[in-house]
CSV table of C-alpha atoms and ligand atoms in Angstrom, one decimal:
chain,number,residue,atom,x,y,z
A,1,MET,CA,-48.5,-81.9,-21.1
A,2,ASN,CA,-51.4,-79.5,-21.2
A,3,THR,CA,-51.9,-77.5,-24.4
A,4,GLN,CA,-51.4,-74.1,-22.9
A,5,LEU,CA,-48.0,-75.2,-21.4
A,6,SER,CA,-46.8,-76.7,-24.6
A,7,LEU,CA,-47.8,-73.6,-26.6
A,8,ASN,CA,-45.9,-71.5,-24.1
A,9,LEU,CA,-42.8,-73.6,-24.5
A,10,TRP,CA,-43.1,-73.5,-28.2
A,11,ALA,CA,-43.4,-69.7,-28.1
A,12,ASP,CA,-40.3,-69.5,-25.9
A,13,THR,CA,-38.2,-71.5,-28.4
A,14,LEU,CA,-39.4,-69.2,-31.1
A,15,THR,CA,-38.5,-65.9,-29.5
A,16,SER,CA,-35.3,-66.9,-27.7
A,17,ASN,CA,-32.4,-66.4,-30.1
A,18,LEU,CA,-29.1,-68.0,-29.5
A,19,GLN,CA,-27.6,-66.6,-32.7
A,20,PRO,CA,-24.7,-64.3,-31.7
A,21,GLU,CA,-23.6,-61.2,-33.5
A,22,LYS,CA,-19.8,-60.8,-33.5
A,23,LEU,CA,-18.7,-57.2,-33.4
A,24,SER,CA,-15.6,-56.7,-35.5
A,25,ILE,CA,-13.4,-54.4,-33.4
A,26,PRO,CA,-9.6,-54.1,-33.4
A,27,ASP,CA,-7.9,-55.2,-30.2
A,28,GLY,CA,-11.0,-56.7,-28.6
A,29,ASP,CA,-13.4,-59.6,-28.7
A,30,ILE,CA,-17.1,-58.7,-28.3
A,31,ILE,CA,-20.1,-61.0,-28.9
A,32,PHE,CA,-23.7,-59.9,-28.6
A,33,TYR,CA,-26.9,-61.9,-28.2
A,34,PRO,CA,-29.8,-59.4,-28.5
A,35,SER,CA,-32.4,-61.9,-27.2
A,36,TYR,CA,-30.6,-64.5,-25.1
A,37,PHE,CA,-33.6,-64.6,-22.7
A,38,THR,CA,-37.1,-64.5,-24.0
A,39,GLU,CA,-39.3,-61.5,-23.2
A,40,GLU,CA,-41.5,-63.6,-20.9
A,41,GLU,CA,-38.6,-65.0,-19.0
A,42,SER,CA,-36.9,-61.6,-18.8
A,43,ASN,CA,-40.1,-60.1,-17.2
A,44,ARG,CA,-40.1,-62.9,-14.6
A,45,ILE,CA,-36.4,-62.5,-13.9
A,46,ILE,CA,-36.4,-58.7,-13.4
A,47,GLN,CA,-39.4,-58.8,-11.1
A,48,GLU,CA,-37.6,-61.3,-8.9
A,49,LEU,CA,-34.3,-59.3,-9.0
A,50,PHE,CA,-36.1,-56.1,-7.9
A,51,ARG,CA,-37.6,-58.0,-5.0
A,52,GLU,CA,-34.9,-60.3,-3.7
A,53,ILE,CA,-31.6,-58.5,-4.4
A,54,ASN,CA,-30.1,-56.7,-1.4
A,55,TRP,CA,-29.5,-53.5,-3.3
A,56,GLY,CA,-27.1,-51.0,-1.6
A,57,GLN,CA,-26.0,-47.4,-2.2
A,58,ASP,CA,-22.2,-47.3,-2.4
A,59,LYS,CA,-20.2,-44.1,-2.1
A,60,ILE,CA,-17.1,-42.9,-3.8
A,61,LYS,CA,-14.5,-40.3,-2.8
A,62,PHE,CA,-14.2,-37.7,-5.4
A,63,TYR,CA,-11.6,-34.9,-4.8
A,64,GLY,CA,-11.9,-35.7,-1.0
A,65,LYS,CA,-15.7,-35.5,-1.1
A,66,GLU,CA,-18.0,-38.5,-0.5
A,67,MET,CA,-20.6,-38.9,-3.2
A,68,ASN,CA,-23.3,-41.5,-3.9
A,69,LEU,CA,-22.6,-43.8,-6.9
A,70,PRO,CA,-25.2,-42.9,-9.5
A,71,ARG,CA,-26.8,-46.4,-9.3
A,72,LEU,CA,-27.5,-49.1,-6.7
A,73,THR,CA,-25.2,-52.1,-6.6
A,74,ALA,CA,-24.9,-55.6,-5.1
A,75,TRP,CA,-22.2,-58.3,-5.2
A,76,TYR,CA,-23.1,-62.0,-5.1
A,77,GLY,CA,-20.9,-65.1,-5.5
A,78,ASP,CA,-18.9,-67.9,-4.0
A,79,SER,CA,-17.8,-67.2,-0.5
A,80,GLY,CA,-14.3,-65.8,-0.1
A,81,LYS,CA,-14.1,-64.1,-3.5
A,82,TYR,CA,-13.5,-60.5,-2.4
A,83,TYR,CA,-13.6,-57.8,-5.0
A,84,THR,CA,-12.2,-54.3,-4.7
A,85,TYR,CA,-13.9,-51.8,-7.0
A,86,SER,CA,-13.6,-47.9,-6.8
A,87,ASN,CA,-11.8,-48.4,-3.4
A,88,ILE,CA,-14.7,-50.4,-2.1
A,89,THR,CA,-14.0,-54.0,-1.0
A,90,MET,CA,-17.1,-56.1,-1.3
A,91,ASN,CA,-17.8,-59.4,0.4
A,92,PRO,CA,-20.1,-61.5,-1.8
A,93,ILE,CA,-23.6,-62.5,-0.6
A,94,PRO,CA,-24.3,-66.2,-1.4
A,95,TRP,CA,-26.0,-67.0,-4.7
A,96,THR,CA,-29.8,-67.0,-4.8
A,97,PRO,CA,-31.6,-69.6,-6.9
A,98,MET,CA,-32.5,-67.0,-9.5
A,99,LEU,CA,-28.9,-65.8,-9.9
A,100,LEU,CA,-27.8,-69.5,-10.2
A,101,TYR,CA,-30.5,-70.0,-12.8
A,102,ILE,CA,-29.2,-67.1,-14.9
A,103,LYS,CA,-25.5,-68.2,-14.3
A,104,ASN,CA,-26.3,-71.7,-15.5
A,105,LYS,CA,-28.1,-70.5,-18.5
A,106,ILE,CA,-25.3,-68.3,-19.7
A,107,GLU,CA,-22.7,-70.9,-18.9
A,108,THR,CA,-24.3,-73.1,-21.7
A,109,VAL,CA,-22.5,-70.8,-24.2
A,110,ALA,CA,-19.4,-70.2,-22.0
A,111,GLU,CA,-16.3,-72.4,-21.7
A,112,VAL,CA,-15.8,-71.2,-18.1
A,113,VAL,CA,-17.6,-71.2,-14.8
A,114,PHE,CA,-18.3,-67.8,-13.1
A,115,ASN,CA,-17.7,-67.4,-9.4
A,116,SER,CA,-19.2,-64.0,-8.9
A,117,VAL,CA,-21.6,-61.3,-10.2
A,118,LEU,CA,-21.8,-57.6,-9.8
A,119,LEU,CA,-25.3,-56.2,-10.1
A,120,ASN,CA,-26.2,-52.6,-11.1
A,121,PHE,CA,-29.6,-51.1,-10.7
A,122,TYR,CA,-30.2,-48.0,-12.9
A,123,ARG,CA,-33.3,-46.4,-11.4
A,124,ASN,CA,-33.8,-43.9,-14.2
A,125,GLY,CA,-31.9,-42.0,-16.9
A,126,LYS,CA,-29.8,-40.1,-14.3
A,127,ASP,CA,-28.2,-43.3,-13.2
A,128,SER,CA,-25.1,-44.3,-15.1
A,129,ILE,CA,-21.6,-45.8,-15.1
A,130,SER,CA,-18.8,-43.7,-16.4
A,131,TRP,CA,-15.9,-44.6,-18.6
A,132,HIS,CA,-13.9,-47.5,-17.2
A,133,SER,CA,-12.4,-50.9,-18.0
A,134,ASP,CA,-13.0,-54.0,-16.0
A,135,ASP,CA,-9.3,-54.6,-15.4
A,136,GLU,CA,-9.0,-55.0,-11.7
A,137,PRO,CA,-6.0,-57.3,-10.8
A,138,GLU,CA,-8.3,-59.9,-9.2
A,139,LEU,CA,-9.9,-60.5,-12.7
A,140,GLY,CA,-6.5,-61.7,-14.1
A,141,LYS,CA,-5.3,-61.3,-17.6
A,142,GLU,CA,-7.9,-61.1,-20.4
A,143,PRO,CA,-11.0,-61.2,-18.2
A,144,ILE,CA,-14.1,-62.9,-19.5
A,145,ILE,CA,-17.2,-60.9,-18.7
A,146,TYR,CA,-20.8,-61.9,-19.4
A,147,SER,CA,-23.1,-59.0,-19.1
A,148,VAL,CA,-26.8,-59.6,-19.0
A,149,SER,CA,-29.4,-56.8,-19.1
A,150,PHE,CA,-33.1,-56.6,-18.1
A,151,GLY,CA,-35.5,-53.7,-18.1
A,152,GLY,CA,-35.2,-50.4,-19.9
A,153,GLU,CA,-33.0,-50.3,-22.9
A,154,ARG,CA,-29.8,-48.2,-22.4
A,155,LYS,CA,-27.0,-47.1,-24.6
A,156,PHE,CA,-23.6,-48.8,-24.0
A,157,GLN,CA,-20.6,-47.1,-25.5
A,158,LEU,CA,-17.1,-48.3,-26.1
A,159,ARG,CA,-14.0,-46.2,-26.8
A,160,HIS,CA,-10.4,-47.2,-27.6
A,161,LYS,CA,-7.9,-46.2,-25.0
A,162,TYR,CA,-5.1,-45.3,-27.4
A,163,LYS,CA,-6.3,-45.1,-31.0
A,164,ASN,CA,-8.1,-41.7,-30.9
A,165,ASN,CA,-9.0,-41.9,-34.6
A,166,LEU,CA,-11.3,-44.8,-34.0
A,167,GLU,CA,-15.0,-44.0,-33.7
A,168,LYS,CA,-16.9,-44.7,-30.5
A,169,ILE,CA,-18.9,-47.9,-30.7
A,170,GLU,CA,-22.5,-47.9,-29.6
A,171,LEU,CA,-24.8,-50.7,-28.7
A,172,LYS,CA,-28.3,-50.8,-27.3
A,173,LEU,CA,-28.5,-53.2,-24.4
A,174,ASN,CA,-32.1,-54.3,-24.4
A,175,HIS,CA,-34.3,-56.5,-22.1
A,176,GLY,CA,-32.9,-60.1,-22.2
A,177,SER,CA,-29.7,-59.4,-24.0
A,178,LEU,CA,-26.2,-60.9,-23.3
A,179,LEU,CA,-23.0,-59.0,-24.1
A,180,ILE,CA,-19.7,-60.9,-23.9
A,181,MET,CA,-16.4,-59.0,-23.5
A,182,GLN,CA,-13.3,-61.1,-23.6
A,183,GLY,CA,-9.7,-61.3,-25.0
A,184,LYS,CA,-8.0,-58.0,-25.0
A,185,THR,CA,-11.2,-55.9,-24.8
A,186,GLN,CA,-10.5,-54.6,-21.2
A,187,GLU,CA,-6.8,-53.9,-22.0
A,188,TYR,CA,-7.6,-51.7,-25.0
A,189,TRP,CA,-11.2,-50.4,-24.5
A,190,GLN,CA,-13.2,-48.5,-22.0
A,191,HIS,CA,-17.0,-48.7,-21.7
A,192,GLN,CA,-19.8,-46.7,-20.2
A,193,ILE,CA,-23.6,-46.3,-19.8
A,194,PRO,CA,-24.1,-42.5,-20.2
A,195,LYS,CA,-26.9,-40.6,-18.5
A,196,THR,CA,-29.9,-39.8,-20.7
A,197,SER,CA,-32.6,-37.2,-20.5
A,198,LYS,CA,-35.0,-39.6,-22.3
A,199,LEU,CA,-37.6,-41.3,-20.2
A,200,VAL,CA,-36.2,-44.8,-19.6
A,201,MET,CA,-37.5,-47.7,-17.6
A,202,PRO,CA,-35.5,-49.0,-14.6
A,203,ARG,CA,-32.8,-51.4,-15.7
A,204,VAL,CA,-30.8,-54.2,-14.0
A,205,ASN,CA,-27.4,-55.3,-15.3
A,206,LEU,CA,-25.5,-58.3,-14.1
A,207,THR,CA,-21.8,-58.8,-15.0
A,208,PHE,CA,-20.7,-62.3,-14.3
A,209,ARG,CA,-17.0,-62.5,-13.5
A,210,ILE,CA,-14.2,-64.8,-12.5
A,211,ILE,CA,-12.3,-63.7,-9.4
A,212,LYS,CA,-8.9,-65.5,-9.4
B,301,AKG,O1,-24.7,-51.7,-17.0
B,301,AKG,C1,-23.9,-52.1,-17.8
B,301,AKG,O2,-24.3,-52.5,-18.9
B,301,AKG,C2,-22.4,-52.0,-17.6
B,301,AKG,C3,-22.0,-52.3,-16.2
B,301,AKG,C4,-20.5,-52.2,-16.1
B,301,AKG,O3,-19.8,-51.9,-16.9
B,301,AKG,C5,-19.9,-52.7,-14.8
B,301,AKG,O4,-20.6,-53.0,-13.8
B,301,AKG,O5,-18.6,-52.8,-14.8
B,302,MN,MN1,-17.7,-52.5,-16.7
């Protein structure tokens, strides 16, 4: 092995951190790995995702009016795993080698195998996703969602659906991080990425899911 390559591999093991942080929240189960992917690897991944993903502009009906979703999206996965989301039924595009690489890498800490991924591209601070739970019937009971982020850091907020006395929870989803939501999280909590007036870099988020 040449010296440069072995130094790079050594640097990679030093900066990738597989130590999870468990959030203690009532009625939910959330685990966060701030640097699941190294910075170098994350840079490589985001460049490829910008280039190769078939990003689309979906629309939603809001009070009878058609509006663009404030982000670009794409849906990849095993064939036949249809997914309905905001009244849009999506047919998955077959996995690319890069998506399979990310999927295999996160499955090393998962006890499940994912069969699909929803990708969101937040072009700037005006792009967002508003309060929702990932509780569509095709995800089954207690969905396991592995959410990977690359690019500009954005605020991720959680609020309890019924206990109004609980404070909102806020996390920063940074380049290379992995957020796991499982157990009763979707039943009791909603989450969002709010818009921001701060200057933020473009961001790609991938939520790996299991469609039953
Ligand atoms: O971009 C994110 O971190 C969250 C995306 C999300 O909640 C979703 O796609 O359901
Ligand atoms: Mn979600």
